[in-house]
Tab-separated table of C-alpha atoms and ligand atoms in Angstrom:
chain	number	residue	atom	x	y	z
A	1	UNK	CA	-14.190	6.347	21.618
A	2	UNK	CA	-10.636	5.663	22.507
A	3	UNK	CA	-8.062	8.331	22.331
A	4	UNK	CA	-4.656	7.753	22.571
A	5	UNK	CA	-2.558	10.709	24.597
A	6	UNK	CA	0.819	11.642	22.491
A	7	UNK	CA	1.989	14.129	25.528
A	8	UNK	CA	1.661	16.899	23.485
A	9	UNK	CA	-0.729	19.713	24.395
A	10	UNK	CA	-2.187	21.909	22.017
A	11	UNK	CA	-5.024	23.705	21.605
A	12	UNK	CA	-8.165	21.816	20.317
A	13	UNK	CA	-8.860	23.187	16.975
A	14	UNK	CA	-11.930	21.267	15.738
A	15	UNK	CA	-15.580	21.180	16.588
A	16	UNK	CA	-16.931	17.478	17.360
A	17	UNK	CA	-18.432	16.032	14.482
A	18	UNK	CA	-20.449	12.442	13.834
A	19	UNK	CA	-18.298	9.772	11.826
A	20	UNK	CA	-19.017	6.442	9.826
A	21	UNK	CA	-16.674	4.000	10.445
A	22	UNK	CA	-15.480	2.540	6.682
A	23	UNK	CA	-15.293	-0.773	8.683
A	24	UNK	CA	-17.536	-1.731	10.783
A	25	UNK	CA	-20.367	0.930	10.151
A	26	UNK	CA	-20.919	2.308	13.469
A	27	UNK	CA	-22.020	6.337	13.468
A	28	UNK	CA	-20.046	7.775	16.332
A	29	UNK	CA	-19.186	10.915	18.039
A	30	UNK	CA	-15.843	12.136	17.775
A	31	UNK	CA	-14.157	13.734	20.408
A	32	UNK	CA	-12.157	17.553	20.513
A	33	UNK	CA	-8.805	16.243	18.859
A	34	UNK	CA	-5.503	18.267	19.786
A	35	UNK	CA	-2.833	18.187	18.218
A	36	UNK	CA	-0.694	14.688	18.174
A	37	UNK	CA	-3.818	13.025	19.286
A	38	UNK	CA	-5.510	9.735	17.169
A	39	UNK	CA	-9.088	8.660	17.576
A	40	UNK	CA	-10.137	5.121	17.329
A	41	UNK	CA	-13.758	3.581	16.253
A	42	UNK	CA	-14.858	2.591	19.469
A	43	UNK	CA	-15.814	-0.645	17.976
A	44	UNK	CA	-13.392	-2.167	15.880
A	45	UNK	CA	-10.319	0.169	16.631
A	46	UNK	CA	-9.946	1.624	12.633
A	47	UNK	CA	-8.334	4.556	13.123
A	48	UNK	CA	-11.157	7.234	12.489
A	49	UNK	CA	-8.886	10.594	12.646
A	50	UNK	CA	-5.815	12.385	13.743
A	51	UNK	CA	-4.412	15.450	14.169
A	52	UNK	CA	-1.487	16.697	12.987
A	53	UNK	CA	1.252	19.729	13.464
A	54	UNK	CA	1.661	22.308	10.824
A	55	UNK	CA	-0.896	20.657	8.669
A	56	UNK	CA	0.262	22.671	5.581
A	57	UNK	CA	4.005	23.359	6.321
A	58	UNK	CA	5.024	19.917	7.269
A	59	UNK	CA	3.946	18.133	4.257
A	60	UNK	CA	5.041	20.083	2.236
A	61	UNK	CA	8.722	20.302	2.985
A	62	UNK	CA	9.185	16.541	3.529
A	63	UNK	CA	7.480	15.983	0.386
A	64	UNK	CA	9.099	18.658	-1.395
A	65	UNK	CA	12.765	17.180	0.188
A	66	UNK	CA	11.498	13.395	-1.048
A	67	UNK	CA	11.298	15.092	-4.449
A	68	UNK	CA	14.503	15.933	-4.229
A	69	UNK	CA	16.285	13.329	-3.439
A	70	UNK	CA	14.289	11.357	-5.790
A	71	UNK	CA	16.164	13.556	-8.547
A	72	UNK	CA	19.086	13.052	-6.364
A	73	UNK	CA	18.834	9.339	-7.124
A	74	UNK	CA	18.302	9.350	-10.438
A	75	UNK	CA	21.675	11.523	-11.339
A	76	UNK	CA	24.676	9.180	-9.435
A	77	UNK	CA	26.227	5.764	-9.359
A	78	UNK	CA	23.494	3.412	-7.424
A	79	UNK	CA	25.558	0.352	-6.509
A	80	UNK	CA	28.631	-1.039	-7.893
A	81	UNK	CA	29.560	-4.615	-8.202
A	82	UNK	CA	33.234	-5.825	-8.483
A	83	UNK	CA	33.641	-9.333	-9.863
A	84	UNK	CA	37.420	-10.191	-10.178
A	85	UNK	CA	38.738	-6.953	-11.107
A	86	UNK	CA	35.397	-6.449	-13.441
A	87	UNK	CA	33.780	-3.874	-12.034
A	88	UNK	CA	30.127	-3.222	-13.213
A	89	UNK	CA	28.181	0.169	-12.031
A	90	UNK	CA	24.023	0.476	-12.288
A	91	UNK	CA	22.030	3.443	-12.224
A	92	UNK	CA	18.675	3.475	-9.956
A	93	UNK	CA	16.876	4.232	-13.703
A	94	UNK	CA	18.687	0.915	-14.346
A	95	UNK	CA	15.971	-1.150	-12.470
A	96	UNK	CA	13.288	-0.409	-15.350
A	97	UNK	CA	15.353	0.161	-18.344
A	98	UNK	CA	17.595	-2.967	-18.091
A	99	UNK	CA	13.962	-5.143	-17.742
A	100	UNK	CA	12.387	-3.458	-21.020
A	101	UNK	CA	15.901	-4.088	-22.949
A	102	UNK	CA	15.717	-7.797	-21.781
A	103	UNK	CA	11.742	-7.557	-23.179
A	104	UNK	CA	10.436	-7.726	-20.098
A	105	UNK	CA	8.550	-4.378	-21.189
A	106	UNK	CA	5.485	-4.819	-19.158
A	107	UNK	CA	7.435	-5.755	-15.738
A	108	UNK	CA	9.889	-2.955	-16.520
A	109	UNK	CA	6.806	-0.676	-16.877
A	110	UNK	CA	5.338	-2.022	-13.305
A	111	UNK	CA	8.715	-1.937	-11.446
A	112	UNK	CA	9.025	2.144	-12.738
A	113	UNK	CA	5.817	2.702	-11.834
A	114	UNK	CA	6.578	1.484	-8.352
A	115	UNK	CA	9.294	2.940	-7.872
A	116	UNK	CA	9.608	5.651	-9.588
A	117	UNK	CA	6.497	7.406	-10.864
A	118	UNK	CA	3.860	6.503	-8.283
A	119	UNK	CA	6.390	7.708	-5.450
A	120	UNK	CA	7.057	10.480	-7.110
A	121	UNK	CA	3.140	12.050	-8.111
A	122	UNK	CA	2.347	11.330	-4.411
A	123	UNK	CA	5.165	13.673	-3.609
A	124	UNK	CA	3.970	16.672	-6.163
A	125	UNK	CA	0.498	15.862	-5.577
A	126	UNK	CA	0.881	16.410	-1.748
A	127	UNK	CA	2.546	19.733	-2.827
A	128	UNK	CA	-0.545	20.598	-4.629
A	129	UNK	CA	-3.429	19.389	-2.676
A	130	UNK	CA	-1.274	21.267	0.538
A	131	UNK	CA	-0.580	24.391	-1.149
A	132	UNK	CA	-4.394	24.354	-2.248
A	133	UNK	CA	-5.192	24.561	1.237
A	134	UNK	CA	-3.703	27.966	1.417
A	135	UNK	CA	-5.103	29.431	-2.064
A	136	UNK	CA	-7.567	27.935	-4.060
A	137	UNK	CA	-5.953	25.534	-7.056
A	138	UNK	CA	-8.005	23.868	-9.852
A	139	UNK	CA	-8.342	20.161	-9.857
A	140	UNK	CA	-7.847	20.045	-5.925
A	141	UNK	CA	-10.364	16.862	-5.188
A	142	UNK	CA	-9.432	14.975	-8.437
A	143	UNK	CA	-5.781	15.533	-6.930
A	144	UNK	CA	-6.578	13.972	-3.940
A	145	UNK	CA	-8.923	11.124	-4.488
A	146	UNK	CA	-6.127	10.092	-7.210
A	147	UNK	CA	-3.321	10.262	-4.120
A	148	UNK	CA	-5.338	7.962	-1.490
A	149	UNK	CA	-5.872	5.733	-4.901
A	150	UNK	CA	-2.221	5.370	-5.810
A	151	UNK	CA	-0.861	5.770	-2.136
A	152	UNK	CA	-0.893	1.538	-1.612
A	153	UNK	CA	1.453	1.162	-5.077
A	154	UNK	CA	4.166	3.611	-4.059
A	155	UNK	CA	6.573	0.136	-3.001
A	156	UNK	CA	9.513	2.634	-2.508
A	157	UNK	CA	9.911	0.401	0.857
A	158	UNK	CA	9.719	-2.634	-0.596
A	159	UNK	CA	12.312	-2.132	-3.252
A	160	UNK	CA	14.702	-0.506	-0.479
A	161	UNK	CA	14.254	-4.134	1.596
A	162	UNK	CA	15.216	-5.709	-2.128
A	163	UNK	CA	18.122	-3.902	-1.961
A	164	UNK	CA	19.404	-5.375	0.797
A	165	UNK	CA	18.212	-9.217	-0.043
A	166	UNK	CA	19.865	-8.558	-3.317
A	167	UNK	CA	23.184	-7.560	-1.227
A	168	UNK	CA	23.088	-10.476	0.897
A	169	UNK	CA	22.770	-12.712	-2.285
A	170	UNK	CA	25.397	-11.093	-4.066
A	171	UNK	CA	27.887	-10.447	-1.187
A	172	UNK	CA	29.247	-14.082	-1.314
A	173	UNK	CA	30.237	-13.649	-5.222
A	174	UNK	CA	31.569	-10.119	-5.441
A	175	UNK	CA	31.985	-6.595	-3.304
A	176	UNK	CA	29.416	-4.406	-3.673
A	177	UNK	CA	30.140	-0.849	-3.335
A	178	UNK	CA	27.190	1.773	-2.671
A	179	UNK	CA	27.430	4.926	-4.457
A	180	UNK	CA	25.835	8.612	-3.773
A	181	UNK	CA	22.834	7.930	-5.630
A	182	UNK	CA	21.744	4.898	-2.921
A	183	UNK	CA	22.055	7.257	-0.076
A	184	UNK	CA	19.690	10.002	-1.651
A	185	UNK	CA	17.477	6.913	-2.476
A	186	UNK	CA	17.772	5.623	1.532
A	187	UNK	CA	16.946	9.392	2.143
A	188	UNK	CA	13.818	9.558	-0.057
A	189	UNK	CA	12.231	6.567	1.242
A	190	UNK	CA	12.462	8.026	4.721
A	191	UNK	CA	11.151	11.171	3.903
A	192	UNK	CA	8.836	9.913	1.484
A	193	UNK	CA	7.386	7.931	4.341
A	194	UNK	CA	7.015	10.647	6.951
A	195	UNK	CA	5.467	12.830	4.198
A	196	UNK	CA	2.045	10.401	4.494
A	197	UNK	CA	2.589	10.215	8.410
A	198	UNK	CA	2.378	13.925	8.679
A	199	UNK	CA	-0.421	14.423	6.469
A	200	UNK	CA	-3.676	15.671	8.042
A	201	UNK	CA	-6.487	14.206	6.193
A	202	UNK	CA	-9.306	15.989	7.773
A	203	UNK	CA	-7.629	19.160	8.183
A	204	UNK	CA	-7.370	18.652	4.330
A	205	UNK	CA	-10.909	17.990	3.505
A	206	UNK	CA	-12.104	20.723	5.966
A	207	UNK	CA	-10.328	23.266	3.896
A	208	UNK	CA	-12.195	22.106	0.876
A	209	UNK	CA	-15.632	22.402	2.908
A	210	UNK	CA	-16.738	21.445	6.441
A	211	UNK	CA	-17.822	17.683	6.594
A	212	UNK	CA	-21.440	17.694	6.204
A	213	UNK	CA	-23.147	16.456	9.401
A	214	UNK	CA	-27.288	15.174	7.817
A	215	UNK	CA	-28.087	13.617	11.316
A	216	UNK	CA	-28.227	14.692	14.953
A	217	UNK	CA	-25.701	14.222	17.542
A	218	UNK	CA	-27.552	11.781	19.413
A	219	UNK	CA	-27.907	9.315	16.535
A	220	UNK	CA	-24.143	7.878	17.406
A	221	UNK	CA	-24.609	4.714	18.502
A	222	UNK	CA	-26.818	3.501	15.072
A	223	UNK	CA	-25.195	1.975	11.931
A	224	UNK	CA	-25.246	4.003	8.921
A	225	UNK	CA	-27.315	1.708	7.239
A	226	UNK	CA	-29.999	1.942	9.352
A	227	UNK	CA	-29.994	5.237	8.834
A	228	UNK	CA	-29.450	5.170	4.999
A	229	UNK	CA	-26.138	6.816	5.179
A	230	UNK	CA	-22.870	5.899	3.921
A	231	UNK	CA	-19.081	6.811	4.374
A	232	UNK	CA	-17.896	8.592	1.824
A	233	UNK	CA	-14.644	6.153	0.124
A	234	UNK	CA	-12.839	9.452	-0.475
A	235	UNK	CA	-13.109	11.971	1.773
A	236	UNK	CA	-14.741	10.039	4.915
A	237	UNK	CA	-17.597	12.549	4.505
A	238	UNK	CA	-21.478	11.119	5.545
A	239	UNK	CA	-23.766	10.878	2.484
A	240	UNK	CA	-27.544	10.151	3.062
A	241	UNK	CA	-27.835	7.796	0.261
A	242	UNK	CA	-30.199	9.283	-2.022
A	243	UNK	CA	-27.316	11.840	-2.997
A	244	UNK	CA	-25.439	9.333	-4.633
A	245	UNK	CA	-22.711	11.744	-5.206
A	246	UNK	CA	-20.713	13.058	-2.167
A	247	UNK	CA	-21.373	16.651	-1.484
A	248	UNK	CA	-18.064	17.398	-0.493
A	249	UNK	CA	-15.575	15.625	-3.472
A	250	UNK	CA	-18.105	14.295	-5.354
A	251	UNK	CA	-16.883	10.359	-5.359
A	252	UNK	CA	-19.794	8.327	-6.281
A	253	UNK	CA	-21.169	6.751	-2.830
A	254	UNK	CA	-23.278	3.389	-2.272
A	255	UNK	CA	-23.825	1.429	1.112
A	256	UNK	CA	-21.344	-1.414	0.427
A	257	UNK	CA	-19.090	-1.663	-2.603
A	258	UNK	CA	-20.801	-3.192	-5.336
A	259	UNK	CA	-20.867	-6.309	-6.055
A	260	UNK	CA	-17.830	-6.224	-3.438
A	261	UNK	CA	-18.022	-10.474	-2.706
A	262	UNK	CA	-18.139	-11.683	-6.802
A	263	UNK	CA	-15.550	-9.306	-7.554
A	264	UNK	CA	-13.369	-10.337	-4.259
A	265	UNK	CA	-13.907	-14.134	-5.407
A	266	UNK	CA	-12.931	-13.501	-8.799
A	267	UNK	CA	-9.487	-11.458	-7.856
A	268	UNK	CA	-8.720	-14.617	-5.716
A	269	UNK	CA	-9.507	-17.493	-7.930
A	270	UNK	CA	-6.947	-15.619	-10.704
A	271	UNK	CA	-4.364	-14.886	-8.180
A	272	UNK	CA	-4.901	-18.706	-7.237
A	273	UNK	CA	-4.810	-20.500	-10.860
A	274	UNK	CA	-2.056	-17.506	-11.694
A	275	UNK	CA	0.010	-18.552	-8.469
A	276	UNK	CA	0.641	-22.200	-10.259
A	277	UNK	CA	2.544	-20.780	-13.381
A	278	UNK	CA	4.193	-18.088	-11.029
A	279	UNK	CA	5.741	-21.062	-8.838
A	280	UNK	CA	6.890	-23.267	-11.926
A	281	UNK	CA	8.196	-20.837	-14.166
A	282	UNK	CA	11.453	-19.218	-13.880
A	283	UNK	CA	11.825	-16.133	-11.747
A	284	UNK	CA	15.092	-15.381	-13.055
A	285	UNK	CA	17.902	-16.969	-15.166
A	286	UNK	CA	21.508	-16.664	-13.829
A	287	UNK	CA	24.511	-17.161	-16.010
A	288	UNK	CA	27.998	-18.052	-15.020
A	289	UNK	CA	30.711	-18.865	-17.354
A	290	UNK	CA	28.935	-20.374	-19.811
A	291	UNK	CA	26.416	-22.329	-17.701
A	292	UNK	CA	22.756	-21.234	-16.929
A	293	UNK	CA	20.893	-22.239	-13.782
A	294	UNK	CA	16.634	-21.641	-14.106
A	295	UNK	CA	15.767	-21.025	-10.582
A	296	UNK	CA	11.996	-20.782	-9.697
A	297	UNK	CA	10.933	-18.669	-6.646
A	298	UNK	CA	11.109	-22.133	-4.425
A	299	UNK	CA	14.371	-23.378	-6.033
A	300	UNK	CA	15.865	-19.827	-5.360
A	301	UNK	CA	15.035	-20.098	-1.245
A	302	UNK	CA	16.536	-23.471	-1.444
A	303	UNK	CA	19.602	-22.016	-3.104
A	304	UNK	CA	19.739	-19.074	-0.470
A	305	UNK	CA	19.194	-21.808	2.399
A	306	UNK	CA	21.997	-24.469	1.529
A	307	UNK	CA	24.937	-21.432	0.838
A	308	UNK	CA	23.389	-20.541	4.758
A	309	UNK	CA	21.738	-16.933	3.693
A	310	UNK	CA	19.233	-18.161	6.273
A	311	UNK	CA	17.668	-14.940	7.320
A	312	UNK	CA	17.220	-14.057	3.489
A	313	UNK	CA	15.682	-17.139	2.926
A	314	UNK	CA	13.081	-16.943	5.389
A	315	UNK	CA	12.225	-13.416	4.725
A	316	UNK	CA	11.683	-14.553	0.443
A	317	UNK	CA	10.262	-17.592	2.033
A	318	UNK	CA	7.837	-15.436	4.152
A	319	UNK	CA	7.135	-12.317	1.307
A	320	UNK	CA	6.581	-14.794	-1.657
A	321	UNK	CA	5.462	-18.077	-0.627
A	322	UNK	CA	3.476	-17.821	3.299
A	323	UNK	CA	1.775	-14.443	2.529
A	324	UNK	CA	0.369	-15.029	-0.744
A	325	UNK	CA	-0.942	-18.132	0.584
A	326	UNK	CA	-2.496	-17.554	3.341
A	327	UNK	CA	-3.918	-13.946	2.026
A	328	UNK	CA	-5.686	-15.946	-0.290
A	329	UNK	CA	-7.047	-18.211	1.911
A	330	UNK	CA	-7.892	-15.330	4.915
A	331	UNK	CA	-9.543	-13.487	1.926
A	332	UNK	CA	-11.590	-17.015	0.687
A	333	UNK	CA	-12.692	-16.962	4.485
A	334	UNK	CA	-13.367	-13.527	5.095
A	335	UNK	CA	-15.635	-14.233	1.585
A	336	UNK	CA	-17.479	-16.961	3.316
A	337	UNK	CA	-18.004	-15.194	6.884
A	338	UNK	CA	-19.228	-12.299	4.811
A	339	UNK	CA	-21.583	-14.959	3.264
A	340	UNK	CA	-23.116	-16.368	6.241
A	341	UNK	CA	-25.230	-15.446	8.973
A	342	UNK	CA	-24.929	-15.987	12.836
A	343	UNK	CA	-21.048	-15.683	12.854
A	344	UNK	CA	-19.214	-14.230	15.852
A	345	UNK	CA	-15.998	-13.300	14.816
A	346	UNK	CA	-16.595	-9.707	13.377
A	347	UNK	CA	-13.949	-8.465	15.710
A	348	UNK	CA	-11.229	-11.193	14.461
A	349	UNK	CA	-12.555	-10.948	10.952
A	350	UNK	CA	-12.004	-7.211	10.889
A	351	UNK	CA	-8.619	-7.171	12.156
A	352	UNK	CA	-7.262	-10.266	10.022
A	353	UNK	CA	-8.345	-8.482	7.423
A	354	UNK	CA	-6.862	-5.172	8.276
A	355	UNK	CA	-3.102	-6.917	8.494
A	356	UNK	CA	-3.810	-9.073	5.443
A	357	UNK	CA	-4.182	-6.084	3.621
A	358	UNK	CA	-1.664	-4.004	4.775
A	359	UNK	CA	1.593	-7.317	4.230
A	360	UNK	CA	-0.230	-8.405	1.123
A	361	UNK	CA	2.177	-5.688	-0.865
A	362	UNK	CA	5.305	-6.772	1.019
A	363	UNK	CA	5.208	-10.259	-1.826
A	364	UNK	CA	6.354	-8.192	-4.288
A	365	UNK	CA	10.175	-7.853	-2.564
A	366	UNK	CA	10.985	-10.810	-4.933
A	367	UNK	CA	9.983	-8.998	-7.733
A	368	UNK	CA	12.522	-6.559	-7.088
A	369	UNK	CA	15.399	-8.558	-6.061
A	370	UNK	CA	15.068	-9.904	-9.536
A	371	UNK	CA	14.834	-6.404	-11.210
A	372	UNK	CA	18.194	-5.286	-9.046
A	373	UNK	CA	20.256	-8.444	-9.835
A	374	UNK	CA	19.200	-8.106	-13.844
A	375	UNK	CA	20.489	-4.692	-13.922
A	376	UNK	CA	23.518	-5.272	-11.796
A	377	UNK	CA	25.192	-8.305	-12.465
A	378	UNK	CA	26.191	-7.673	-15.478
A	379	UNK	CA	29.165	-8.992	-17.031
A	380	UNK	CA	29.003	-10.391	-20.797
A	381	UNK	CA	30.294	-14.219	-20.475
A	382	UNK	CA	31.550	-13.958	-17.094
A	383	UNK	CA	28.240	-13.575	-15.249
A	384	UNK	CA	24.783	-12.505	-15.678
A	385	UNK	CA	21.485	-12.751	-14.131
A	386	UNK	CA	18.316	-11.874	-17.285
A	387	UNK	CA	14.572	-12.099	-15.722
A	388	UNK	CA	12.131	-14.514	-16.383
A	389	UNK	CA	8.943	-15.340	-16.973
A	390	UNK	CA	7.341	-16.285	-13.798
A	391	UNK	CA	8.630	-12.712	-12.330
A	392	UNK	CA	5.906	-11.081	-14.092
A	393	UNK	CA	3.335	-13.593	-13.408
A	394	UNK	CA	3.968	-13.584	-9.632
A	395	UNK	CA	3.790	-9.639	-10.001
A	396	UNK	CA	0.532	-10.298	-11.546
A	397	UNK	CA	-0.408	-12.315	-8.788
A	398	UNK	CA	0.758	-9.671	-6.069
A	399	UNK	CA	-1.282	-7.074	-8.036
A	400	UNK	CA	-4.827	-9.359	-8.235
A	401	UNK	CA	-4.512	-10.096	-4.454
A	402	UNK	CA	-3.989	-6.462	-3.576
A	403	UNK	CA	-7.042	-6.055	-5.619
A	404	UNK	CA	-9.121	-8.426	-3.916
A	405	UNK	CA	-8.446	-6.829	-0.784
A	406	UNK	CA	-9.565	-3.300	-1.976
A	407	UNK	CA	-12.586	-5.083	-3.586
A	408	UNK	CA	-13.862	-6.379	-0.096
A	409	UNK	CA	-16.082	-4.765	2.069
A	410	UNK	CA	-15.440	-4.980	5.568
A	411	UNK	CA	-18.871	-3.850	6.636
A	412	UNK	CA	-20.491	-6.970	5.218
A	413	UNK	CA	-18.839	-9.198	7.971
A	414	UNK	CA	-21.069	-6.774	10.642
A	415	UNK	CA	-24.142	-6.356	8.557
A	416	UNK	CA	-26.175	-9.424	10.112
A	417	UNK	CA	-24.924	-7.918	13.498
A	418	UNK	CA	-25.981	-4.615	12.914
A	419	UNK	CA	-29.261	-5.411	11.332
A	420	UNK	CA	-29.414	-7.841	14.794
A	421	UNK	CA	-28.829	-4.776	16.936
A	422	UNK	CA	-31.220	-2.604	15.413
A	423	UNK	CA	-34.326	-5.130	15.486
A	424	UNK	CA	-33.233	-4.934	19.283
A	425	UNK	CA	-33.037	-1.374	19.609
A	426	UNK	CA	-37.140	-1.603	18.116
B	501	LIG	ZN1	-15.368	0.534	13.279
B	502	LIG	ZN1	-16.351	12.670	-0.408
């Protein structure tokens, strides 16, 4: 078990308790936490547990602050754009509404949800699950298995790095002014962000009960499945497996996700036939006195690279076109190691897999861009940019990759290992 120091020193608060790793399925010890202190699995370096200041107080008031700005946002001028003495002002509620009124309703819908709704529900429902640590609340669990669920679709971060592509784009052809509401937007991402960093997740779940412990100390070292246990998806709680149900939040549990390799293949062969339309159809139509330029997501980088918005076009190039790629493949490859026996790379595997989850959310930046420039530029015959079709498509195909990722099981690339280890062990 590695734990990393952060300097501060703080009274150990917790009793040592047995873990499952969720990703490589090791049972293992771990160690008195203080406070500002992280354990690692000892195996493939997941991070198993931390603990955190205030765990009720902190949360709370950055979350509670996020809200607030969120409503901050929402109420001012977002960003201004001056275009020859036309001057054309958007509201941050602009982003969605200006999509459905172009009848882009179900991209409209996604970009709210992103930015808007998801973001802010994390925000109240941190409130709630927190303040439910101090007095008991109704609908506490449901509360927070629905926040780790939605936690990966707040793109509040995303959009704010859209922002600034879109200004880089649009700084050539106009000035762009900022206006109050961007600032309490720049301010809720930040503290929206530091809200989930100062979260203690097992100082959460101990408050709703102590994490059952059904084996003996000296069993760390086995796999779970050896010992018919399984991590818990929800709360991280060990379930022998004839419960079914964890004890603690009462999220169905099985050994590996069902079915976790036909549903993985089948996310990835739609992202794959969906990523064909997505590159051929328009991401977004621009109109400039009188004449209309289609550009695709390739023809756009092009664009951005010949009027020499280099760094721009290498971070679209990067988001849109290198990451979806090569997810898909790392996922197609993860598939087959998962697959096949004898393989070595469990280590690699794990960790590729770790990274191509965590960037595969960063593709939909150009999804954003496009929703910023429709509801900015904005000026009748002079100048417009409208949405197209292949903006919703390559959200789609953002979305079904994400999906394959959650629908893999990381444990399957150790389970001829571990069932290797244990026929050693006798
Ligand atoms: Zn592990
Ligand atoms: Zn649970």
């Amino acid at each position: 078990m590695s734990d990393l120091e952060s300097g501060v020193t703080q009274p150990a608060h917790a009793s040592a308790e047995l873990v499952l790793c969720r990703h490589c399925d090791l049972l293992q010890q771990l160690p008195l936490l203080s406070v500002g202190q992280e354990a690692a699995c000892s195996r493939c370096g997941y991070l198993l547990d931390m603990r955190q200041k205030d765990p009720v107080l902190r949360p709370v008031l950055y979350a509670a602050s996020s809200l607030f700005m969120l409503v901050l946002a929402n109420l001012f001028p977002f960003i201004g754009m001056d275009v020859a003495g036309n001057v054309h002002i958007m509201s941050f509620f602009d982003t969605s509404s200006v999509l459905f009124n172009e009848h882009q309703q179900w991209l409209a819908v996604l970009v709210w949800l992103f930015i808007q709704a998801i973001p802010a529900f994390c925000m109240l429902a941190v409130i709630y699950i927190k303040l439910g640590m101090v007095r008991r609340v109704r609908g506490l669990v449901w509360t927070a298995r629905v926040l780790y669920m939605l936690k990966p679709w707040s793109m509040v971060d995303i959009f704010l790095i859209g922002i600034l592509v879109a200004f880089v784009k649009l700084v050539v052809y106009a000035d762009i002014s900022v206006g109050m509401s961007f600032w309490a937007f720049c301010l809720f991402c930040l503290l929206h962000l530091r809200t989930f960093q100062v979260i203690d997740r097992h100082a959460l779940w101990e408050s709703i009960a102590p994490a059952p412990q059904p084996v003996p100390a000296d069993f760390a070292g086995r796999t779970g499945v050896s010992l018919n246990l399984a991590s818990c998806s929800c709360c991280t709680a060990i379930v022998p497996l004839e419960q079914k149900h964890c004890g603690r939040c009462g999220t169905k549990v099985t050994a590996r996700i069902p079915a976790s390799l036909q549903k993985t293949l089948a996310w990835l062969v739609t992202a794959t036939l969906l990523y064909i339309p997505a590159n051929l159809l328009p991401i977004m139509e621009t109109v400039s006195l009188g004449s209309s330029i289609q550009s695709t997501i390739i023809s756009g980088i092009i664009l951005m690279w010949q009027d020499g918005a280099y760094p721009v076009a290498i971070v679209i190039l990067l988001a849109s076109v290198v990451v979806p790629v090569v997810k898909i493949a790392v996922m197609f490859w993860l598939c087959y190691l998962a697959s096949h026996s004898g393989h070595k790379r469990q280590l690699l595997s794990t960790r590729v897999y770790l990274l191509v989850d965590w960037i595969g959310r960063w593709s939909m930046v150009d999804v954003l861009v496009v929703a910023i420039l429709a509801a900015l530029v904005r000026f009748d015959l002079l100048m417009g940019v409208y949405p197209g079709m292949g903006a919703i498509v390559f959200a789609t195909v953002v979305i079904t990759t994400m999906l394959a990722a959650m629908s893999f099981d990381p444990r399957l690339l150790w389970d001829q290992r571990n069932k290797k280890e244990e026929q050693q062990r006798g």
